[in-house]
Tab-separated table of C-alpha atoms in Angstrom:
chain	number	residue	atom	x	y	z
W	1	UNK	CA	29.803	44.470	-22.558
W	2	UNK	CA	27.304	44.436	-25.477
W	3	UNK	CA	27.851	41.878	-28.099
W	4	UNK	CA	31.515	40.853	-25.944
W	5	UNK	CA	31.888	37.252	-27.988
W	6	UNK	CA	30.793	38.197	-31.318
W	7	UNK	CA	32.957	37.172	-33.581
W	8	UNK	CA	31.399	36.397	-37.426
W	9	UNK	CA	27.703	37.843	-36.406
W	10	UNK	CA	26.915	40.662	-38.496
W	11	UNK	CA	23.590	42.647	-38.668
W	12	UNK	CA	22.844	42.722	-35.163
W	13	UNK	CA	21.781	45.826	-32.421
W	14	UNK	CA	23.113	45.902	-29.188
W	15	UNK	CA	21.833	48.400	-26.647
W	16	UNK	CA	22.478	47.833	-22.643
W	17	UNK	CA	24.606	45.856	-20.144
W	18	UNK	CA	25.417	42.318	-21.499
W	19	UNK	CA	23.061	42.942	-24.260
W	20	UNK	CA	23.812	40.060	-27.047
W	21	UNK	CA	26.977	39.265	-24.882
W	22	UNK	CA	27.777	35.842	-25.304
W	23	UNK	CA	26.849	35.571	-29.122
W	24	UNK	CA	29.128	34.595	-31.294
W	25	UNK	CA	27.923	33.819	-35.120
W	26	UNK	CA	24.273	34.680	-34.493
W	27	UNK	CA	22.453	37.438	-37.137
W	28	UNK	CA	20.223	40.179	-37.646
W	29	UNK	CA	19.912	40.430	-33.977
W	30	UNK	CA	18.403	43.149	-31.302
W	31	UNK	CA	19.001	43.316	-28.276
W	32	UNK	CA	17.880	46.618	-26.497
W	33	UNK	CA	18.050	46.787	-22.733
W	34	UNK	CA	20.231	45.165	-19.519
W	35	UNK	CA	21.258	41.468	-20.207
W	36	UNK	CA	18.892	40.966	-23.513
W	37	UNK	CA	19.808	38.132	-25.544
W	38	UNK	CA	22.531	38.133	-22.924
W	39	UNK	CA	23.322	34.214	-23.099
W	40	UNK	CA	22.143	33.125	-26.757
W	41	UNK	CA	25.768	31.827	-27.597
W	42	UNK	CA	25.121	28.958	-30.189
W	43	UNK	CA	28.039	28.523	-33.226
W	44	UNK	CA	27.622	26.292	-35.960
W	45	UNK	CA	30.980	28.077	-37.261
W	46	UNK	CA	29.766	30.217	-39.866
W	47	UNK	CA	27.461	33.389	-39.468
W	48	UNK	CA	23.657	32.417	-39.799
W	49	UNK	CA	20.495	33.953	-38.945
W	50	UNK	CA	18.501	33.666	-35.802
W	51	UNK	CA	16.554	37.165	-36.229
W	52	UNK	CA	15.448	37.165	-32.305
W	53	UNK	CA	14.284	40.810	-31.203
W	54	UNK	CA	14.543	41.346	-27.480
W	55	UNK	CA	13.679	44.582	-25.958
W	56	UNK	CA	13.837	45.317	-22.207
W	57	UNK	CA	15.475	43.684	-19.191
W	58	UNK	CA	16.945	40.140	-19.015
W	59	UNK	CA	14.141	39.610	-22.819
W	60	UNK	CA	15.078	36.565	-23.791
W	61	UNK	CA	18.112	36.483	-21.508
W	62	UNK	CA	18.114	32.632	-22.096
W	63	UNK	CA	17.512	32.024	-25.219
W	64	UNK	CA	19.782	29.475	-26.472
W	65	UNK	CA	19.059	27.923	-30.306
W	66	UNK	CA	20.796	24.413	-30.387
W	67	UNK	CA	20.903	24.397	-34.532
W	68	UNK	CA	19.789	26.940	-37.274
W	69	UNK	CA	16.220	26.153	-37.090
W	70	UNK	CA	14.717	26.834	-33.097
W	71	UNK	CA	15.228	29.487	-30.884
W	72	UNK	CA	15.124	31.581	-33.828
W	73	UNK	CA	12.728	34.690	-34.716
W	74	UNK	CA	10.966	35.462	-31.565
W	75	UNK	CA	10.090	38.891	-30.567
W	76	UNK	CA	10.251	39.535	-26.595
W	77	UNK	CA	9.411	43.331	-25.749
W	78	UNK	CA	9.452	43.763	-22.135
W	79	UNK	CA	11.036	43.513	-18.930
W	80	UNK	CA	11.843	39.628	-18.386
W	81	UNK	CA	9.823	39.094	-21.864
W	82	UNK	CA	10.400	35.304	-22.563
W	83	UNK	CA	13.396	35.173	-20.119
W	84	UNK	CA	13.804	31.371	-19.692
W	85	UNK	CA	13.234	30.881	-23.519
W	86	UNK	CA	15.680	28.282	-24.529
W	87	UNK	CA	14.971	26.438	-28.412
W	88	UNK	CA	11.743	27.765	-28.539
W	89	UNK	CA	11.016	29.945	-31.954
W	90	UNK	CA	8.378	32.232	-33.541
W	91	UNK	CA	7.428	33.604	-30.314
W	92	UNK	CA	5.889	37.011	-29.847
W	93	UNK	CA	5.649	38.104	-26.224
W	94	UNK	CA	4.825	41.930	-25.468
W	95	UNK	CA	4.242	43.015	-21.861
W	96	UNK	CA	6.316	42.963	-18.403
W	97	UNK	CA	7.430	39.056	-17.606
W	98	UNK	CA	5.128	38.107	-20.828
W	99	UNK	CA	6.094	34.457	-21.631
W	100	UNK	CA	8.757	34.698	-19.241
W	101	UNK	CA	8.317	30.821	-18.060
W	102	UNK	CA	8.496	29.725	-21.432
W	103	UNK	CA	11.564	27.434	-22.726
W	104	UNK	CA	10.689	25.195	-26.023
W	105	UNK	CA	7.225	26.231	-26.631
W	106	UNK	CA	6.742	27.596	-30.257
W	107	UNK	CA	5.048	29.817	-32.064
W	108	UNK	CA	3.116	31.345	-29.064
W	109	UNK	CA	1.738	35.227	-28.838
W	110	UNK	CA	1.215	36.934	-25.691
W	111	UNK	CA	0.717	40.724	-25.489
W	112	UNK	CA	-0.052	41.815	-22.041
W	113	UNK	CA	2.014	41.528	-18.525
W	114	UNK	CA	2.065	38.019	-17.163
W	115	UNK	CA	0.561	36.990	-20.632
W	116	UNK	CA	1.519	33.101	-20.604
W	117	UNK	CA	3.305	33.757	-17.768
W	118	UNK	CA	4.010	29.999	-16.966
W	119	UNK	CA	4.240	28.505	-20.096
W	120	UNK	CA	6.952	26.115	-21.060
W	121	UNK	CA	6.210	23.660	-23.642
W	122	UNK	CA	2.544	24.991	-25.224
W	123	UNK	CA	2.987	25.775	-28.423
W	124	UNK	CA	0.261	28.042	-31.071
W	125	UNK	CA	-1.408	29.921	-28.399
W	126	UNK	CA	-2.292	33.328	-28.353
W	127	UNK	CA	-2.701	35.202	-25.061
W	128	UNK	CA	-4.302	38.784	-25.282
W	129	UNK	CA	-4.716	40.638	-21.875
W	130	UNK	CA	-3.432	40.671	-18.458
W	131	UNK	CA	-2.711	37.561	-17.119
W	132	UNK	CA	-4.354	35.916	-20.090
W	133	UNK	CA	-3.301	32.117	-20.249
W	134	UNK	CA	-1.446	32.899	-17.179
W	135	UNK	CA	-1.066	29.464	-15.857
W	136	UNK	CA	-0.796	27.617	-19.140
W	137	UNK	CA	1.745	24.914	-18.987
W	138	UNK	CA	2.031	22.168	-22.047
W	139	UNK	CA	-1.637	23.249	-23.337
W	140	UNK	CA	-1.652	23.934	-27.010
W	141	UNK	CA	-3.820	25.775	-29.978
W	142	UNK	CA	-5.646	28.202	-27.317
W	143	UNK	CA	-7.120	31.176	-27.943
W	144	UNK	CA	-7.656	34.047	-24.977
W	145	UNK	CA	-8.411	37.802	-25.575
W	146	UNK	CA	-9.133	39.325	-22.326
W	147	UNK	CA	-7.816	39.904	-19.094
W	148	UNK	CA	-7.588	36.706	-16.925
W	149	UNK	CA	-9.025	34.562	-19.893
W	150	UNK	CA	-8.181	31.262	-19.581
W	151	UNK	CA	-6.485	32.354	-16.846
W	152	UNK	CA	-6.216	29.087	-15.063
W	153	UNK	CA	-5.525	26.774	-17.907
W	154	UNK	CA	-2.308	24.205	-17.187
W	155	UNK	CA	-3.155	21.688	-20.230
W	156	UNK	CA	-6.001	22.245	-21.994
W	157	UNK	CA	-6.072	21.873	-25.555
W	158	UNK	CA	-7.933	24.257	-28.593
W	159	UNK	CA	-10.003	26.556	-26.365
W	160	UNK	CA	-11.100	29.786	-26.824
W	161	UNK	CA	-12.093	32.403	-24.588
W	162	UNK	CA	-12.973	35.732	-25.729
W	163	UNK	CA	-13.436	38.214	-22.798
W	164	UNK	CA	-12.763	39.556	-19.514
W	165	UNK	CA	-11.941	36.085	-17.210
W	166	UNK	CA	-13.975	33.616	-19.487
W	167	UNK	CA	-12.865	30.359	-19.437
W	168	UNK	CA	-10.985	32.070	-15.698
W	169	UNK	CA	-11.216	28.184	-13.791
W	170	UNK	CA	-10.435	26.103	-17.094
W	171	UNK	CA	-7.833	24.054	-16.508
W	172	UNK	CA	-7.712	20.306	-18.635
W	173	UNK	CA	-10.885	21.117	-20.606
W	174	UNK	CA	-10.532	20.542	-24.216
W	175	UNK	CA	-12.712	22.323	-27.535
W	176	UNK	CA	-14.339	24.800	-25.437
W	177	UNK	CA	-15.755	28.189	-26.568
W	178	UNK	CA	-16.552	31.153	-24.149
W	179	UNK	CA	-17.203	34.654	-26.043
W	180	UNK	CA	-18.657	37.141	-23.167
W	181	UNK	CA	-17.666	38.508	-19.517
W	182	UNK	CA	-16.459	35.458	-17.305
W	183	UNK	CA	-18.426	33.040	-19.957
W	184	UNK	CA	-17.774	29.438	-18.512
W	185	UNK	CA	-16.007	31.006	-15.871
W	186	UNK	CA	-16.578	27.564	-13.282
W	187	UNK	CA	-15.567	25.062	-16.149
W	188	UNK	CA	-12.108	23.098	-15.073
W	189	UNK	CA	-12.128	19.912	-17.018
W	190	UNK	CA	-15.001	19.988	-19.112
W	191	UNK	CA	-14.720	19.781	-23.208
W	192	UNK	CA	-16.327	21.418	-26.275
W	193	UNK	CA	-18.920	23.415	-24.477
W	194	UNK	CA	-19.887	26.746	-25.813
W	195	UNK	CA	-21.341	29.648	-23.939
W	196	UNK	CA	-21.999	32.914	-25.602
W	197	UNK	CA	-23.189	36.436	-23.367
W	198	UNK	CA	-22.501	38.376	-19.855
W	199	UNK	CA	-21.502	35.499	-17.567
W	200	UNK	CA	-23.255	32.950	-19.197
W	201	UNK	CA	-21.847	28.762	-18.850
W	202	UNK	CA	-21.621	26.333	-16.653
W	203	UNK	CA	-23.115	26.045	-12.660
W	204	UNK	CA	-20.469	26.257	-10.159
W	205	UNK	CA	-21.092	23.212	-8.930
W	206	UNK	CA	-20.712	20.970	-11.959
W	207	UNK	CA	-16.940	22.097	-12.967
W	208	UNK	CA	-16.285	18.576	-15.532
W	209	UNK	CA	-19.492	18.606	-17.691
W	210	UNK	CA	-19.307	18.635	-21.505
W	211	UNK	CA	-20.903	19.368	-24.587
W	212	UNK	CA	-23.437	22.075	-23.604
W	213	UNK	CA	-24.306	25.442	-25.017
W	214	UNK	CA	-25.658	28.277	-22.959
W	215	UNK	CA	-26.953	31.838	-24.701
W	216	UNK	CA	-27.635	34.544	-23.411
W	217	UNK	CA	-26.465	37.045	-20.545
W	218	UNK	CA	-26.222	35.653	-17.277
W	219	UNK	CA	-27.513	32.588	-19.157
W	220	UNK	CA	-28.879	29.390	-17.502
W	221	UNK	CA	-26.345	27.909	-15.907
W	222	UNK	CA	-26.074	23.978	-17.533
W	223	UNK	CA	-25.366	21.829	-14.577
W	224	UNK	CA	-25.308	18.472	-16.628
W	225	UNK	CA	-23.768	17.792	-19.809
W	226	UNK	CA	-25.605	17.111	-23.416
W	227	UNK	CA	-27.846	19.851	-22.511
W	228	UNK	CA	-28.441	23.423	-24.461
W	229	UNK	CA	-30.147	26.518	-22.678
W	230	UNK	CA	-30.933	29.855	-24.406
W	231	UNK	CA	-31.996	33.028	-22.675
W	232	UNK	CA	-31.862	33.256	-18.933
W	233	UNK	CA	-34.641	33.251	-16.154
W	234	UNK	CA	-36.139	35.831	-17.601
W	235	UNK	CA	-36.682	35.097	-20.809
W	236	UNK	CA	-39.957	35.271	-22.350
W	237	UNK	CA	-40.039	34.106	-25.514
W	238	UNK	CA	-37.802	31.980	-28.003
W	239	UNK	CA	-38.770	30.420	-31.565
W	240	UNK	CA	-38.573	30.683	-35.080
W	241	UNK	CA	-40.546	29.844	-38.223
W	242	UNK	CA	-42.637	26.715	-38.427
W	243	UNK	CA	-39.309	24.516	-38.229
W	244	UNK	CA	-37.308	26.080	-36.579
W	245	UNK	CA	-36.553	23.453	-33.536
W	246	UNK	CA	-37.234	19.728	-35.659
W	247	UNK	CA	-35.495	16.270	-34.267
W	248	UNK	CA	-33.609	13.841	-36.356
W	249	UNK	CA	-36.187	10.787	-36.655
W	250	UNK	CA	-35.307	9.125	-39.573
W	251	UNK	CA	-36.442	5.076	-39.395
W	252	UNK	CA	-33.230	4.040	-40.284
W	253	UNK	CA	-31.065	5.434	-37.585
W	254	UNK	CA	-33.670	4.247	-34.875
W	255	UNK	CA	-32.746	0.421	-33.159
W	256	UNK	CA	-35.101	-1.398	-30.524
W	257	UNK	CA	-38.379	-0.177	-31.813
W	258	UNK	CA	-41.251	-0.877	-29.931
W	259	UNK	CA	-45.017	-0.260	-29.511
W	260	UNK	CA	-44.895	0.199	-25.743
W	261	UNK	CA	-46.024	3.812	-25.427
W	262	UNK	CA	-48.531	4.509	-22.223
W	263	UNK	CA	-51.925	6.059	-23.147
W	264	UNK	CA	-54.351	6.523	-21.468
W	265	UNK	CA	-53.041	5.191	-18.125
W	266	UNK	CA	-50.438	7.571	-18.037
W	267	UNK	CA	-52.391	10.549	-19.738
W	268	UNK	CA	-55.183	10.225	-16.935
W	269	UNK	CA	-53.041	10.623	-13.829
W	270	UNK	CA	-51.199	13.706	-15.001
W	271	UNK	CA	-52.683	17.662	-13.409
W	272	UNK	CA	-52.887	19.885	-15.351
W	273	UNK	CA	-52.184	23.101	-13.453
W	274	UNK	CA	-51.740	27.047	-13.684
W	275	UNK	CA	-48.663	28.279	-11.891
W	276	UNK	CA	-45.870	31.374	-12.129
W	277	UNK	CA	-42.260	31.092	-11.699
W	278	UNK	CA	-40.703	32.284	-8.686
W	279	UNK	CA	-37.323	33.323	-10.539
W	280	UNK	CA	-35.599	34.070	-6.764
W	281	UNK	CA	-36.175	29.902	-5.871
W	282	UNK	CA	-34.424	29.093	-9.277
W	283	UNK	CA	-31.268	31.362	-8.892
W	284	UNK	CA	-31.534	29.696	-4.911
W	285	UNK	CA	-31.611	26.238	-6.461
W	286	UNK	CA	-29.371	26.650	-9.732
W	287	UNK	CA	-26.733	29.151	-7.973
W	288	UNK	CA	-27.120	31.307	-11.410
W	289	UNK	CA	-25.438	34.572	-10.677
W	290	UNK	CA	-28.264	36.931	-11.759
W	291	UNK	CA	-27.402	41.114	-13.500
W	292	UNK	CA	-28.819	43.960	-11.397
W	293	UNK	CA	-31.906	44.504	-11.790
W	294	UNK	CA	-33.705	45.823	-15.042
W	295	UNK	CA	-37.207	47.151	-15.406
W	296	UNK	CA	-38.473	43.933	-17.455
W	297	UNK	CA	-36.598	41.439	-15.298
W	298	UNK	CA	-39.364	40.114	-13.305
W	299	UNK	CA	-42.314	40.185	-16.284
W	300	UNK	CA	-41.606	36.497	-16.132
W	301	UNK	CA	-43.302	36.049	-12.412
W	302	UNK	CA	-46.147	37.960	-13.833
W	303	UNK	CA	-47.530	35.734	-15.873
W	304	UNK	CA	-50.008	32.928	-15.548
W	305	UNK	CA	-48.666	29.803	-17.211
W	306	UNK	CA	-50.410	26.627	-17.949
W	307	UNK	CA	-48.730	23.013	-17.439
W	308	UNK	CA	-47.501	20.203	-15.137
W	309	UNK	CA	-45.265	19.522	-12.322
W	310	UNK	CA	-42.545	17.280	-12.914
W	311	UNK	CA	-42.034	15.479	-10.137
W	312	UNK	CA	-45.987	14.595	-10.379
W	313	UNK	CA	-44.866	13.561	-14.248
W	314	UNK	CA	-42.246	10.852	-12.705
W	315	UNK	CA	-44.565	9.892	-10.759
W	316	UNK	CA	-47.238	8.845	-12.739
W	317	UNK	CA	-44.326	7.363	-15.298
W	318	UNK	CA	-43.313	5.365	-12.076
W	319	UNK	CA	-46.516	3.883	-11.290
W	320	UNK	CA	-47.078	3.000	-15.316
W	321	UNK	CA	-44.144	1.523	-16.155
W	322	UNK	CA	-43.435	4.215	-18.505
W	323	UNK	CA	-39.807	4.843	-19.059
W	324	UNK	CA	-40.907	8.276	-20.346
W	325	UNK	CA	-38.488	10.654	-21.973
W	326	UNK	CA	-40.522	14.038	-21.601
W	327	UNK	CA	-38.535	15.134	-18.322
W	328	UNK	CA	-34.935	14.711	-17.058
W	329	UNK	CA	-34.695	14.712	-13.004
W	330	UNK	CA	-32.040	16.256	-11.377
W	331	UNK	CA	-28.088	14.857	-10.692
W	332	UNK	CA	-27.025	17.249	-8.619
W	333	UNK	CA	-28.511	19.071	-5.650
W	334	UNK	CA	-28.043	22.781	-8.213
W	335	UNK	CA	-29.914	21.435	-10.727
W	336	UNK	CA	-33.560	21.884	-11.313
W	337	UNK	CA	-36.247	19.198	-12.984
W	338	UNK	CA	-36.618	19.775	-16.817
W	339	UNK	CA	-39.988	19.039	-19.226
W	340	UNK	CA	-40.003	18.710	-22.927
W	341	UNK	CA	-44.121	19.197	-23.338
W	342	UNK	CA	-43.587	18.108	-26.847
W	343	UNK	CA	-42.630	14.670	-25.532
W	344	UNK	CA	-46.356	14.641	-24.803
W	345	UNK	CA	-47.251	14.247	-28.203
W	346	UNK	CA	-47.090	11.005	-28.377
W	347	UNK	CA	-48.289	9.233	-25.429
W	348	UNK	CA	-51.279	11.765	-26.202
W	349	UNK	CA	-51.729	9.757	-29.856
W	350	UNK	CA	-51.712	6.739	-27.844
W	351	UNK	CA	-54.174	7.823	-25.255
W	352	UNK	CA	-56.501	8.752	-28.845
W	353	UNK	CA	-55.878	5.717	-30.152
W	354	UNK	CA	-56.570	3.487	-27.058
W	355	UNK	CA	-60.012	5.701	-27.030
W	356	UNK	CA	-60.555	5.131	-30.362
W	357	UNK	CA	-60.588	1.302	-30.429
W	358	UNK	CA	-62.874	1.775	-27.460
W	359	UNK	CA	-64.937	4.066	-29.131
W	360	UNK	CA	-64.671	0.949	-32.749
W	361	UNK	CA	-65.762	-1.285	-29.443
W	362	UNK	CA	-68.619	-0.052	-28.430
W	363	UNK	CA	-70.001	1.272	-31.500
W	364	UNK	CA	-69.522	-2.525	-33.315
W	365	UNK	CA	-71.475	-3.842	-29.463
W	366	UNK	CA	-73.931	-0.989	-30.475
W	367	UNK	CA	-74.148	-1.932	-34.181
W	368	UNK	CA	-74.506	-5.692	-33.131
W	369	UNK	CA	-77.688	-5.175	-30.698
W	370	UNK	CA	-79.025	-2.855	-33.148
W	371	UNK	CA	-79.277	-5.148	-35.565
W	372	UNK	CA	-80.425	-7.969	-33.551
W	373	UNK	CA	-83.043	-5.521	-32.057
W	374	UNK	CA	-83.802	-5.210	-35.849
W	375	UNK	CA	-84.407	-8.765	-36.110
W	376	UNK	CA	-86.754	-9.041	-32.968
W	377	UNK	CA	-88.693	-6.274	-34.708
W	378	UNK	CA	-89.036	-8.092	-37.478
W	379	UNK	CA	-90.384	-11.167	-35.636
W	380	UNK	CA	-92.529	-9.486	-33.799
W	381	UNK	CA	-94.253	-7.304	-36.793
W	382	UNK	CA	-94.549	-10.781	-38.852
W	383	UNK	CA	-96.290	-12.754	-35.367
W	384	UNK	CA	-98.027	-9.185	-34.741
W	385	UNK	CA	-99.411	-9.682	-38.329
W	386	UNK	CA	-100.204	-13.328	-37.523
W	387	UNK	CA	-101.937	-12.036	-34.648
W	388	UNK	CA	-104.020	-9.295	-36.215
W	389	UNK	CA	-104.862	-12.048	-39.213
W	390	UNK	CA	-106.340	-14.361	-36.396
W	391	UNK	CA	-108.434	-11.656	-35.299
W	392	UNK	CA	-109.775	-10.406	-38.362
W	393	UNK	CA	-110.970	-14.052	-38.927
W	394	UNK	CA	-112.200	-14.383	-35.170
W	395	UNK	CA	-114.289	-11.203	-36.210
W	396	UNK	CA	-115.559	-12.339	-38.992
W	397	UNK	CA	-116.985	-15.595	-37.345
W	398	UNK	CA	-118.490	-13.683	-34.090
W	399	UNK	CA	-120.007	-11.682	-36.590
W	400	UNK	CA	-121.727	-14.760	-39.061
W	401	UNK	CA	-122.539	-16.274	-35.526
W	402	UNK	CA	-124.099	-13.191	-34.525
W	403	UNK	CA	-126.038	-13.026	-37.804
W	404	UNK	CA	-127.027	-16.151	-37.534
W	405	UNK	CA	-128.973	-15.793	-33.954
């Protein structure tokens, strides 16, 4: 019963039970296994082109173009290989029930069983790996290589996830960016965040946060968005030349300005302390899925750092008045309180400042008695002179009156 109805199609291949067999005018077909193409059937009266390739069982068994232009030129290779595929056109779909949900969506790739396995409308997506984009429903212009990559996703838009289950849980996040083993594996809704390394992205307890980066294997988990992390608990070291991390701080893109920086006040409550990281009560706190263990993992512990403790920081911003932007407290119960020391900059110049009109103070106090010691001394030389004038003529007369006797 291959190719039964065809009556002006010419150039097609028809291989298997029902293969091609309701088509009619359709060309430059194939159809290679049990039912494939076995329904496409649309006649505009005159032979014309619809180049579909369907290889394997019931591929593209539905396809059905409704004028010259859709349900054309897709490539199904597979058992049940876009299946349900109605107008949809310039699909590729490669792998056992690959695309087999689909119906108008266009211009899709998916190589790999169950490969956009419940698409139907999502359009310019490509789907590399088992079960890659699995769930995908209306979402378009995604990206997954990787088995179970964006595994999850129903509509989100322009992702792209670039190993084994990254992006796994996304499901209406838009503009996000996962290269790396289950990168921003817990991310459902969040948008344009970009983790890059071995399991690296966002905490599992803040699924909806956005524009964050995270670098680095089993990187930091971000558990708030507008935040970047690079490294992971045990990193050491980051940095770069003498500019390497600068702030925008150009006057004119700066509103409200105002002078009310805490010094001293603030400065003088803060303790300074020596302390080491206990890496186990951060991966407690944060939930941050830690690697095995390597030799260098815990050189972090080991070593003696110098600094304050946050909470001690709000603290003494509380009791000032000091809306101070050097530390962020935590949102959520995962997430641990952050310092920028650099922040300290500038209530430090303040603190200098406020000494240094104390020091102008007391040095123009000092200046003034100085000089008015200056004029006593004065005084007293010219009335000590007076003095010693009076004498020397007191002299003088003892001695004529002496003389005299």
């Amino acid at each position: 019963w291959a190719l039964y109805a065809n009556t002006l199609g010419q150039q097609n291949t028809a291989s298997g039970v029902d293969a091609l067999y309701a088509n009619t005018t359709a060309c430059q077909n194939t159809a290679i296994g049990v039912k494939a193409l076995s329904t496409q059937s649309f006649s505009p009266g005159a032979a014309w082109a619809s180049g579909n390739v369907a290889v394997g069982y019931e591929a593209l068994f539905s396809n059905q173009p409704t004028s010259i232009s859709n349900g054309v030129n897709n490539t199904a290779v597979g058992h049940s290989a876009l299946k349900a595929n109605t107008t949809g056109f310039e699909n590729t779909a490669i792998g056992v029930t690959a695309m087999i949900s689909n119906t108008t969506g266009s211009q899709n790739t998916a190589i790999g069983r169950q490969a956009l396995f419940y698409n139907l409308q999502g359009s310019d997506n490509t789907a590399c790996g088992y079960k890659a984009l699995r769930n995908n429903d209306y979402g378009s212009y995604n990206s997954a290589n990787g088995n179970y990559s964006l595994h999850s996703n129903i509509d989100g838009y322009q992702n792209v996830a670039n190993g084994y289950g990254a992006l796994y849980s996304n499901t209406t996040g838009d503009g996000n960016t996962a290269i790396g083993y289950q990168t921003l594996y817990s991310n459902v809704g969040g948008n344009i965040n970009t983790a890059i390394g071995y399991d690296a992205g966002t905490a599992p307890g803040s699924p909806n946060i956005s524009n964050t980066v995270s670098v680095g294997n089993n990187g930091y988990y971000n558990a708030a968005s507008n935040q970047a992390f690079i490294g992971n608990l045990s990193t050491l070291w980051t940095g770069g030349n003498s500019t390497w991390f600068t702030y925008a701080s150009d006057g004119r893109v700066k509103n409200n300005v105002k002078e009310d920086v805490k010094g001293l006040d603030f400065i003088t409550r803060l303790r300074p302390v020596t302390y080491n990281l206990d890496i186990t009560a951060m991966r407690t706190i944060t939930g941050n899925a830690e690697t095995t263990d390597f030799p260098e993992k815990y050189d972090v512990e080991k070593i003696k750092q110098s600094g304050f403790i946050a909470q001690e920081v709000e603290l003494a911003a509380i009791e000032t008045g000091y809306n101070f932007s050097g530390f962020t407290s935590p949102k959520h119960d995962n997430e641990l309180y952050t310092m920028s020391y650099a922040q300290f900059v500038v209530p430090l110049v303040k603190a200098v400042q406020e000494l240094n009109e104390d020091l102008k103070s007391e040095v123009s106090s000092l200046k003034s008695e100085a000089s008015s010691m200056k004029t006593q001394i004065a005084s007293l030389k010219s009335d000590n002179e007076i003095l010693i004038h009076r004498l020397e003529k007191l002299e003088l007369l003892i001695g004529a009156k002496g003389n005299e006797d």
